[in-house]
Coordinates of C-alpha atoms in Angstrom, one line a residue:
X575 CA 0.0 0.0 0.0
X576 CA 1.4 3.4 -0.9
X577 CA 2.0 6.2 1.7
X578 CA -0.8 8.2 0.2
X579 CA -3.3 5.4 0.5
X580 CA -2.1 4.8 4.1
X581 CA -2.7 8.5 4.9
X582 CA -6.2 8.6 3.5
X583 CA -9.0 6.1 4.2
X584 CA -11.1 5.2 1.1
X585 CA -14.4 6.9 1.0
X586 CA -15.1 7.2 -2.8
X587 CA -16.1 10.0 -5.0
X588 CA -19.0 11.1 -2.8
X589 CA -16.7 12.4 -0.1
X590 CA -14.7 14.4 -2.7
X591 CA -17.8 15.9 -4.2
X592 CA -19.1 16.7 -0.8
X593 CA -15.9 18.6 0.0
X594 CA -16.0 20.6 -3.2
X595 CA -19.7 21.5 -2.7
X596 CA -18.9 22.8 0.7
X597 CA -16.0 24.9 -0.6
X598 CA -18.1 26.3 -3.4
X599 CA -20.8 27.3 -0.9
X600 CA -18.3 28.9 1.5
X601 CA -17.5 32.6 1.7
X602 CA -14.0 31.8 0.4
X603 CA -15.3 31.2 -3.2
X604 CA -18.2 33.5 -3.7
X605 CA -19.4 33.9 -7.3
X606 CA -17.9 36.9 -9.1
X607 CA -21.2 38.8 -9.3
X608 CA -21.7 38.5 -5.5
X609 CA -18.0 39.3 -4.8
X610 CA -18.2 42.5 -6.8
X611 CA -20.9 43.8 -4.4
X612 CA -18.7 43.3 -1.4
X613 CA -17.4 46.4 0.5
X614 CA -13.8 45.6 -0.6
X615 CA -14.8 45.1 -4.3
X616 CA -13.0 48.3 -5.4
X617 CA -10.4 50.8 -4.2
X618 CA -11.7 53.5 -1.9
X619 CA -8.5 55.7 -2.1
X620 CA -6.2 57.0 -4.8
X621 CA -2.7 56.0 -3.6
X622 CA 0.1 54.7 -5.8
X623 CA 3.9 54.6 -5.6
X624 CA 4.3 58.4 -5.8
X625 CA 2.1 59.0 -2.8
X626 CA 3.7 56.1 -0.9
X627 CA 7.2 57.5 -1.6
X628 CA 6.3 60.8 0.2
X629 CA 4.7 58.9 3.1
X630 CA 5.2 55.2 4.1
X631 CA 4.7 51.8 2.5
X632 CA 2.1 50.3 4.8
X633 CA 2.1 46.5 4.9
X634 CA -0.9 44.7 6.2
X635 CA 0.4 41.6 8.1
X636 CA -0.8 38.7 10.1
X637 CA 0.9 37.6 13.3
X638 CA 2.6 34.5 11.9
X639 CA 6.2 33.4 11.9
X640 CA 6.2 33.2 8.1
X641 CA 4.7 36.7 7.8
X642 CA 5.4 38.9 10.8
X643 CA 6.2 38.2 14.4
X644 CA 6.8 40.8 17.1
X645 CA 8.8 39.9 20.2
X646 CA 10.5 42.1 22.8
X647 CA 13.0 44.4 21.0
X648 CA 12.8 42.4 17.7
X649 CA 10.5 41.9 14.7
X650 CA 10.9 38.9 12.4
X651 CA 8.8 37.1 9.7
X652 CA 9.8 35.9 6.3
X653 CA 7.4 38.0 4.2
X654 CA 8.1 41.1 6.2
X655 CA 11.9 40.6 5.8
X656 CA 11.4 40.3 2.1
X657 CA 9.4 43.5 1.9
X658 CA 12.1 45.3 4.1
X659 CA 14.5 44.4 1.3
X660 CA 12.1 45.8 -1.3
X661 CA 11.6 49.0 0.7
X662 CA 15.4 49.6 0.9
X663 CA 15.6 48.9 -2.8
X664 CA 12.8 51.4 -3.6
X665 CA 13.9 54.0 -1.0
X666 CA 10.7 53.6 0.9
X667 CA 9.9 53.8 4.6
X668 CA 8.2 50.6 5.7
X669 CA 5.5 50.3 8.4
X670 CA 3.8 47.1 9.5
X671 CA 0.0 47.2 10.1
X672 CA -0.9 44.0 12.1
X673 CA -4.3 42.6 11.4
X674 CA -6.2 40.0 13.5
X675 CA -7.1 37.7 10.7
X676 CA -7.3 37.7 6.9
X677 CA -11.0 38.4 6.7
X678 CA -10.4 42.1 7.3
X679 CA -7.3 42.6 5.2
X680 CA -9.0 43.2 1.8
X681 CA -11.2 46.0 3.1
X682 CA -8.2 47.6 4.9
X683 CA -6.3 47.5 1.6
X684 CA -9.0 49.1 -0.4
X685 CA -9.5 51.8 2.3
X686 CA -5.8 52.7 2.2
X687 CA -5.0 51.5 5.7
X688 CA -2.4 49.4 4.0
X689 CA -0.8 49.4 0.5
X690 CA 0.3 45.7 0.4
X691 CA -1.0 42.6 2.0
X692 CA 1.5 40.1 3.3
X693 CA -0.4 37.0 4.4
X694 CA 1.0 34.0 2.4
X695 CA -1.8 34.8 -0.1
X696 CA -2.7 32.6 -3.1
X697 CA -4.5 34.3 -5.9
X698 CA -8.1 33.2 -6.2
X699 CA -10.1 33.5 -9.4
X700 CA -12.9 35.6 -7.9
X701 CA -10.4 38.1 -6.4
X702 CA -8.4 38.8 -9.6
X703 CA -11.0 41.4 -10.8
X704 CA -11.0 43.1 -7.4
X705 CA -7.4 43.4 -6.3
X706 CA -4.0 42.9 -8.0
X707 CA -1.4 40.2 -7.2
X708 CA 2.3 40.4 -7.6
X709 CA 4.2 37.7 -9.4
X710 CA 4.8 34.8 -7.0
X711 CA 7.7 35.1 -4.6
X712 CA 7.6 31.3 -3.9
X713 CA 5.6 28.2 -4.3
X714 CA 4.4 25.8 -1.6
X715 CA 3.2 22.2 -1.5
X716 CA 0.5 20.7 0.8
X717 CA 1.6 18.3 3.5
X718 CA -0.2 16.6 6.4
X719 CA 0.9 17.5 9.9
X720 CA -0.1 15.2 12.8
X721 CA 1.1 14.0 16.2
X722 CA 3.8 11.3 16.4
X723 CA 2.8 8.1 18.2
X724 CA 4.0 8.4 21.8
X725 CA 5.4 5.1 23.3
X726 CA 5.6 6.7 26.7
X727 CA 1.8 7.0 26.8
X728 CA 0.5 4.6 24.1
X729 CA 3.0 1.8 24.7
X730 CA 5.9 0.5 22.6
X731 CA 3.5 -1.0 20.0
X732 CA 2.0 2.4 19.0
X733 CA 2.1 2.6 15.3
X734 CA -0.4 5.3 14.4
X735 CA 0.8 8.3 12.5
X736 CA 1.8 9.1 9.0
X737 CA 2.3 5.4 8.4
X738 CA -1.3 4.7 9.5
X739 CA -4.7 6.0 8.5
X740 CA -5.8 9.6 9.0
X741 CA -9.5 10.0 9.5
X742 CA -9.8 13.7 8.9
X743 CA -7.4 16.5 8.1
X744 CA -8.6 20.0 9.1
X745 CA -8.0 22.8 6.6
X746 CA -8.3 26.6 7.3
X747 CA -10.5 28.5 4.9
X748 CA -7.5 30.8 4.4
X749 CA -5.2 27.9 3.3
X750 CA -3.9 28.1 -0.3
X751 CA -5.4 24.7 -0.8
X752 CA -8.9 25.4 0.5
X753 CA -10.6 26.0 -2.8
X754 CA -11.8 23.8 -5.7
X755 CA -9.0 22.3 -7.6
X756 CA -6.3 23.0 -5.0
X757 CA -7.0 20.1 -2.6
X758 CA -4.6 17.3 -3.0
X759 CA -5.7 15.0 -5.8
X760 CA -5.3 11.6 -4.2
X761 CA -6.9 8.3 -4.9
X762 CA -9.8 7.6 -2.5
X763 CA -9.5 11.0 -0.9
X764 CA -10.9 11.2 2.6
X765 CA -12.8 14.4 3.5
X766 CA -10.6 17.4 4.2
X767 CA -12.7 19.3 6.8
X768 CA -12.6 22.9 5.8
X769 CA -13.3 25.3 8.6
X770 CA -15.8 28.1 7.6
X771 CA -14.7 30.0 10.7
X772 CA -12.6 32.8 9.3
X773 CA -10.9 33.3 12.7
X774 CA -9.2 29.9 12.4
X775 CA -6.0 30.3 10.5
X776 CA -3.6 27.6 9.4
X777 CA -1.4 28.5 12.4
X778 CA -4.4 28.1 14.8
X779 CA -5.2 24.6 13.4
X780 CA -1.6 23.5 13.6
X781 CA -1.5 24.5 17.3
X782 CA -4.7 22.4 17.8
X783 CA -2.8 19.4 16.5
X784 CA 0.2 20.2 18.8
X785 CA -2.2 20.3 21.8
X786 CA -3.8 17.0 20.8
X787 CA -7.2 18.7 20.2
X788 CA -7.2 17.8 16.5
X789 CA -5.9 14.7 14.7
X790 CA -4.3 16.3 11.6
X791 CA -4.2 19.4 9.5
X792 CA -3.2 20.4 6.0
X793 CA -0.4 22.9 5.9
X794 CA 2.3 24.1 3.5
X795 CA 5.7 22.4 3.3
X796 CA 7.2 25.9 4.2
X797 CA 5.3 25.9 7.5
X798 CA 6.3 22.3 8.2
X799 CA 10.0 23.1 7.6
X800 CA 9.8 26.1 10.0
X801 CA 7.8 24.6 12.8
X802 CA 9.4 21.1 12.9
X803 CA 12.2 22.5 15.1
X804 CA 9.8 24.0 17.6
X805 CA 7.5 21.0 17.9
X806 CA 9.2 17.6 18.0
X807 CA 5.8 16.0 18.6
X808 CA 4.8 16.6 15.0
X809 CA 5.5 14.5 11.9
X810 CA 4.8 15.4 8.3
X811 CA 3.9 13.6 5.2
X812 CA 5.7 14.1 1.9
X813 CA 4.2 16.7 -0.5
X814 CA 0.8 15.4 -1.5
X815 CA -0.3 17.6 -4.4
X816 CA 0.7 20.3 -6.9
X817 CA 2.4 23.5 -5.7
X818 CA 0.6 26.7 -5.2
X819 CA 2.0 30.2 -5.7
X820 CA 2.3 32.8 -2.8
X821 CA 2.0 36.4 -3.7
X822 CA 1.7 39.9 -2.3
X823 CA -1.6 41.8 -2.9
X824 CA -2.0 45.4 -3.9
X825 CA -4.9 47.6 -5.1
X826 CA -5.8 47.6 -8.7
X827 CA -5.4 51.4 -9.0
X828 CA -1.8 51.2 -7.8
X829 CA -0.2 49.9 -11.1
X830 CA 3.2 51.6 -10.4
X831 CA 3.6 50.0 -7.1
X832 CA 2.7 46.6 -8.6
X833 CA 5.1 47.1 -11.5
X834 CA 7.9 48.1 -9.0
X835 CA 7.3 45.0 -6.9
X836 CA 7.2 42.7 -9.9
X837 CA 10.4 44.1 -11.3
X838 CA 12.1 43.6 -8.0
X839 CA 10.8 40.1 -7.6
X840 CA 12.0 39.3 -11.1
X841 CA 15.6 40.4 -10.5
X842 CA 17.9 37.4 -10.5
X843 CA 20.0 38.7 -7.7
X844 CA 17.0 39.2 -5.5
X845 CA 15.7 35.7 -6.3
X846 CA 19.0 34.3 -5.1
X847 CA 18.8 36.3 -1.9
X848 CA 15.2 35.2 -1.4
X849 CA 16.3 31.6 -1.7
X850 CA 18.7 32.2 1.2
X851 CA 15.9 33.7 3.3
X852 CA 13.7 30.6 2.6
X853 CA 16.6 28.4 3.9
X854 CA 16.9 30.6 7.0
X855 CA 13.2 29.9 7.8
X856 CA 13.4 26.2 7.3
X857 CA 14.9 23.1 8.8
X858 CA 15.2 19.6 7.3
X859 CA 12.1 17.7 8.1
X860 CA 12.7 14.9 10.6
X861 CA 11.9 11.3 9.6
X862 CA 8.4 10.1 10.6
X863 CA 8.0 7.7 13.4
X864 CA 7.2 7.4 17.1
X865 CA 8.7 9.8 19.6
X866 CA 12.0 8.6 21.0
X867 CA 11.5 6.7 24.2
X868 CA 15.0 6.6 25.6
X869 CA 18.7 7.1 24.8
X870 CA 21.5 4.9 26.0
X871 CA 24.6 5.4 28.1
X872 CA 27.5 3.0 27.3
X873 CA 28.1 1.0 30.5
X874 CA 31.0 -1.3 31.1
X875 CA 30.7 -3.6 34.1
X876 CA 29.5 -1.9 37.2
X877 CA 30.8 1.6 36.2
X878 CA 28.9 4.3 34.5
X879 CA 31.4 7.1 34.8
X880 CA 34.4 8.3 36.8
X881 CA 32.0 10.2 39.1
X882 CA 29.9 7.2 40.3
X883 CA 31.1 7.3 43.9
X884 CA 30.2 11.1 44.1
X885 CA 26.8 10.3 42.6
X886 CA 26.3 7.6 45.2
X887 CA 27.5 9.8 48.0
X888 CA 25.4 12.8 47.3
X889 CA 22.3 10.9 46.2
X890 CA 21.9 9.8 49.9
X891 CA 20.5 13.2 50.6
X892 CA 17.8 13.3 47.8
X893 CA 14.6 11.5 47.1
X894 CA 15.7 9.6 44.0
X895 CA 18.5 7.0 43.5
X896 CA 22.0 7.9 42.3
X897 CA 21.3 6.8 38.7
X898 CA 19.2 9.9 38.3
X899 CA 22.3 12.1 38.8
X900 CA 24.2 9.9 36.4
X901 CA 21.5 10.2 33.8
X902 CA 21.3 14.0 34.2
X903 CA 25.1 14.4 34.0
X904 CA 25.3 12.3 30.8
X905 CA 22.5 14.3 29.2
X906 CA 24.0 17.6 30.4
X907 CA 27.7 17.1 29.6
X908 CA 28.4 13.5 28.6
X909 CA 30.4 13.4 31.9
X910 CA 32.8 16.1 30.6
X911 CA 33.9 18.2 33.6
X912 CA 35.2 20.9 31.3
X913 CA 32.0 21.5 29.4
X914 CA 30.7 25.0 29.1
X915 CA 27.5 25.7 27.2
X916 CA 26.9 28.7 24.9
X917 CA 24.8 30.2 27.7
X918 CA 27.6 29.8 30.2
X919 CA 26.5 26.7 32.1
X920 CA 29.5 24.9 33.5
X921 CA 30.7 21.5 34.6
X922 CA 29.4 18.0 34.6
X923 CA 25.9 19.1 35.8
X924 CA 25.9 22.3 33.7
X925 CA 25.0 24.7 36.4
X926 CA 24.7 28.4 35.5
X927 CA 27.2 30.6 37.3
X928 CA 24.6 32.7 39.0
X929 CA 22.8 29.6 40.3
X930 CA 26.1 28.0 41.3
X931 CA 27.0 31.0 43.4
X932 CA 23.7 30.7 45.3
X933 CA 24.5 27.0 45.8
X934 CA 28.0 27.7 47.2
X935 CA 30.1 27.0 44.1
X936 CA 33.2 29.1 43.2
X937 CA 36.3 28.8 41.0
X938 CA 37.9 26.4 43.5
X939 CA 35.0 23.9 43.4
X940 CA 35.8 20.4 42.2
X941 CA 33.3 18.2 40.3
X942 CA 32.1 16.5 43.5
X943 CA 31.1 20.0 44.7
X944 CA 29.2 20.5 41.5
X945 CA 27.3 17.2 42.0
X946 CA 26.5 18.2 45.6
X947 CA 25.3 21.6 44.4
X948 CA 23.1 19.9 41.8
X949 CA 21.6 17.8 44.5
X950 CA 20.8 20.8 46.7
X951 CA 19.1 22.4 43.7
X952 CA 17.1 19.3 42.9
X953 CA 16.0 19.1 46.6
X954 CA 15.0 22.8 46.4
X955 CA 12.9 22.2 43.3
X956 CA 11.5 19.0 44.8
X957 CA 10.3 20.9 47.8
X958 CA 8.9 23.7 45.6
X959 CA 6.8 21.3 43.6
X960 CA 5.8 18.9 46.4
X961 CA 2.5 20.5 47.2
X962 CA 1.3 21.1 43.6
X963 CA 2.5 17.7 42.3
X964 CA 2.2 15.1 45.1
X965 CA 2.9 12.1 42.9
X966 CA 6.6 11.5 43.0
X967 CA 7.0 10.2 39.4
X968 CA 5.1 13.1 38.0
X969 CA 7.0 15.6 40.2
X970 CA 10.3 14.2 39.0
X971 CA 9.3 15.4 35.5
X972 CA 8.5 18.9 36.8
X973 CA 11.8 19.0 38.7
X974 CA 13.8 18.0 35.7
X975 CA 12.0 20.6 33.5
X976 CA 12.7 23.2 36.1
X977 CA 16.4 22.2 36.4
X978 CA 16.7 22.6 32.6
X979 CA 14.7 25.8 32.0
X980 CA 14.1 27.4 35.4
X981 CA 10.9 26.9 37.5
X982 CA 9.4 30.2 36.2
X983 CA 9.1 28.9 32.7
X984 CA 7.5 25.7 33.9
X985 CA 5.0 27.6 36.0
X986 CA 4.2 29.7 32.9
X987 CA 3.7 26.4 31.0
X988 CA 1.3 25.2 33.7
X989 CA -0.8 28.4 33.4
X990 CA -0.8 28.1 29.6
X991 CA -1.8 24.4 29.8
X992 CA -4.8 25.3 31.9
X993 CA -5.7 28.0 29.5
X994 CA -5.7 25.7 26.4
X995 CA -7.6 22.8 28.0
X996 CA -4.7 20.6 29.2
X997 CA -4.0 19.3 32.7
X998 CA -1.6 21.6 34.5
X999 CA -0.6 18.9 37.0
X1000 CA 0.5 16.2 34.5
X1001 CA 3.6 16.3 32.4
X1002 CA 3.3 13.9 29.5
X1003 CA 1.0 15.1 26.7
X1004 CA -0.1 18.0 28.9
X1005 CA 2.4 20.5 30.4
X1006 CA 5.2 19.2 28.1
X1007 CA 3.0 20.3 25.1
X1008 CA 2.3 23.7 26.6
X1009 CA 5.9 24.4 27.3
X1010 CA 6.7 24.0 23.6
X1011 CA 4.3 26.9 22.9
X1012 CA 6.5 29.2 24.9
X1013 CA 8.8 29.5 21.9
X1014 CA 6.0 31.4 20.1
X1015 CA 5.4 35.1 20.8
X1016 CA 1.7 34.7 20.5
X1017 CA 1.9 32.7 23.7
X1018 CA 4.8 33.9 25.8
X1019 CA 3.9 37.5 25.3
X1020 CA 0.5 37.0 26.9
X1021 CA 0.0 39.2 30.0
X1022 CA -0.1 36.3 32.4
X1023 CA 3.1 34.8 31.1
X1024 CA 5.8 36.3 33.4
X1025 CA 9.0 34.8 32.2
X1026 CA 9.1 35.3 28.4
X1027 CA 10.6 33.1 25.7
X1028 CA 11.5 29.5 26.4
X1029 CA 12.9 27.0 24.0
X1030 CA 10.2 24.5 24.9
X1031 CA 11.4 21.8 22.5
X1032 CA 14.7 21.6 24.5
X1033 CA 12.8 21.2 27.7
X1034 CA 10.5 18.5 26.1
X1035 CA 13.5 16.5 24.9
X1036 CA 15.5 17.0 28.0
X1037 CA 12.9 15.5 30.3
X1038 CA 12.2 12.6 28.0
X1039 CA 15.9 11.9 27.5
X1040 CA 16.8 11.9 31.2
X1041 CA 13.8 9.8 32.1
X1042 CA 14.8 7.3 29.4
X1043 CA 18.5 7.2 30.6
X1044 CA 17.4 6.9 34.2
X1045 CA 15.1 3.9 33.4
X1046 CA 18.0 2.3 31.5
X1047 CA 20.4 2.6 34.4
X1048 CA 17.9 1.5 37.0
X1049 CA 17.3 -1.7 34.9
X1050 CA 21.0 -2.6 35.1
X1051 CA 20.9 -3.4 38.8
X1052 CA 24.1 -1.5 39.5
X1053 CA 25.3 -1.0 43.1
X1054 CA 22.9 1.4 44.9
X1055 CA 22.7 3.5 48.0
X1056 CA 20.9 1.9 50.9
X1057 CA 17.3 3.0 51.1
X1058 CA 17.9 3.5 54.8
X1059 CA 20.4 6.2 54.1
X1060 CA 17.8 8.1 52.0
X1061 CA 15.1 7.8 54.7
X1062 CA 17.5 8.8 57.5
X1063 CA 18.1 12.2 55.8
X1064 CA 14.5 13.2 56.2
X1065 CA 14.5 14.5 52.6
X1066 CA 11.1 14.4 51.0
X1067 CA 9.1 13.5 54.1

């Protein structure tokens, strides 16, 4: 059976016809006669390149990583960066005009609120008589995004995913593919559920998949290549259909602006520069398959590392066995006592200098001191989380996440989890998903998020890696600390 047939369950021609009829009846594909009666059917201002040159080039943008993203003291976004290059080329002052969703962008364009729409826009037949489209700046293919099978929760035999059957793939009405003739032309196509809700963008639907609220969604390969690094829980199909062009949009009564943009987009040097931008906003897509359950530490005999005795000694004063320290040290530094991260974390346990000073470390400290400081920090985090997360196994995950990213970010992730319908007191498939969202400005810049940006994918992988290593080491039956020694310390009572 081919991958495409695996992805889509057979439903016959009736499902495909039903999908197309839905699309035709939606507001995304109004008949031309009706479209020409819309408020945005014609320009409401006279404003072309000459007027713009004496004022500003106003770009209507969506809050989207491939269009425009605002973060503290920085603005990014692929389309906005391209238009910044155009503005420098044309000697124009550029100003972004953020919009809440695409539904309001055409009217804002015709009113002169903006001069160009940047929203990863695909020309649609009924719109060509109403607005003008630049030549394409790139083409994109449709791909399916869905959650990877999770052996931690679903068991080792979990095989769902791209290799299995997808019941339904959600599609935003604003997707380049949400119109007749643009849906992937696959044998036995299963229904692509197109959302008529104009507030649900492709970005929104992808986040629904990340959170586990939706099974799958249809996105562009460009978005897949960008978001794969932020969300290790996602896997992506190969391209499923023909490519669609992405363009900028202008008013029809601004022919000089359109001609200037087209000439710039046609320039071979610019096209080469744009290719480099595309690469900067993309990563190689990971191979499909279940989430990794564990990594392995090479172990010879009864020895894990040169620091085993220090691990055993200091673990006597913490709740968990000494193998946890060994697993953390291997994940942090591969037992390299000279390791220093790009953020300045030092030593076998990769303790940040500021945290180390609070824990009593200085330049004269040896690695055994670093291990002792790590245990003191683990105990502090354990005490902090004990009331909120009474289950010891669950609390260990929150402790590890806090050790990696700081407790403030994990508390933010808890708040965010509760706000998006996840359990703020469980890690797997709940807070671990919310923490990944803290890499996106739309989440970490919310007023109740107090600690800003966090590389949540790193936290996600760190906790899973350490837990996997810890389980491996505990299964080896290596010499351990007496349980009595742990109890006698009073730690965790």
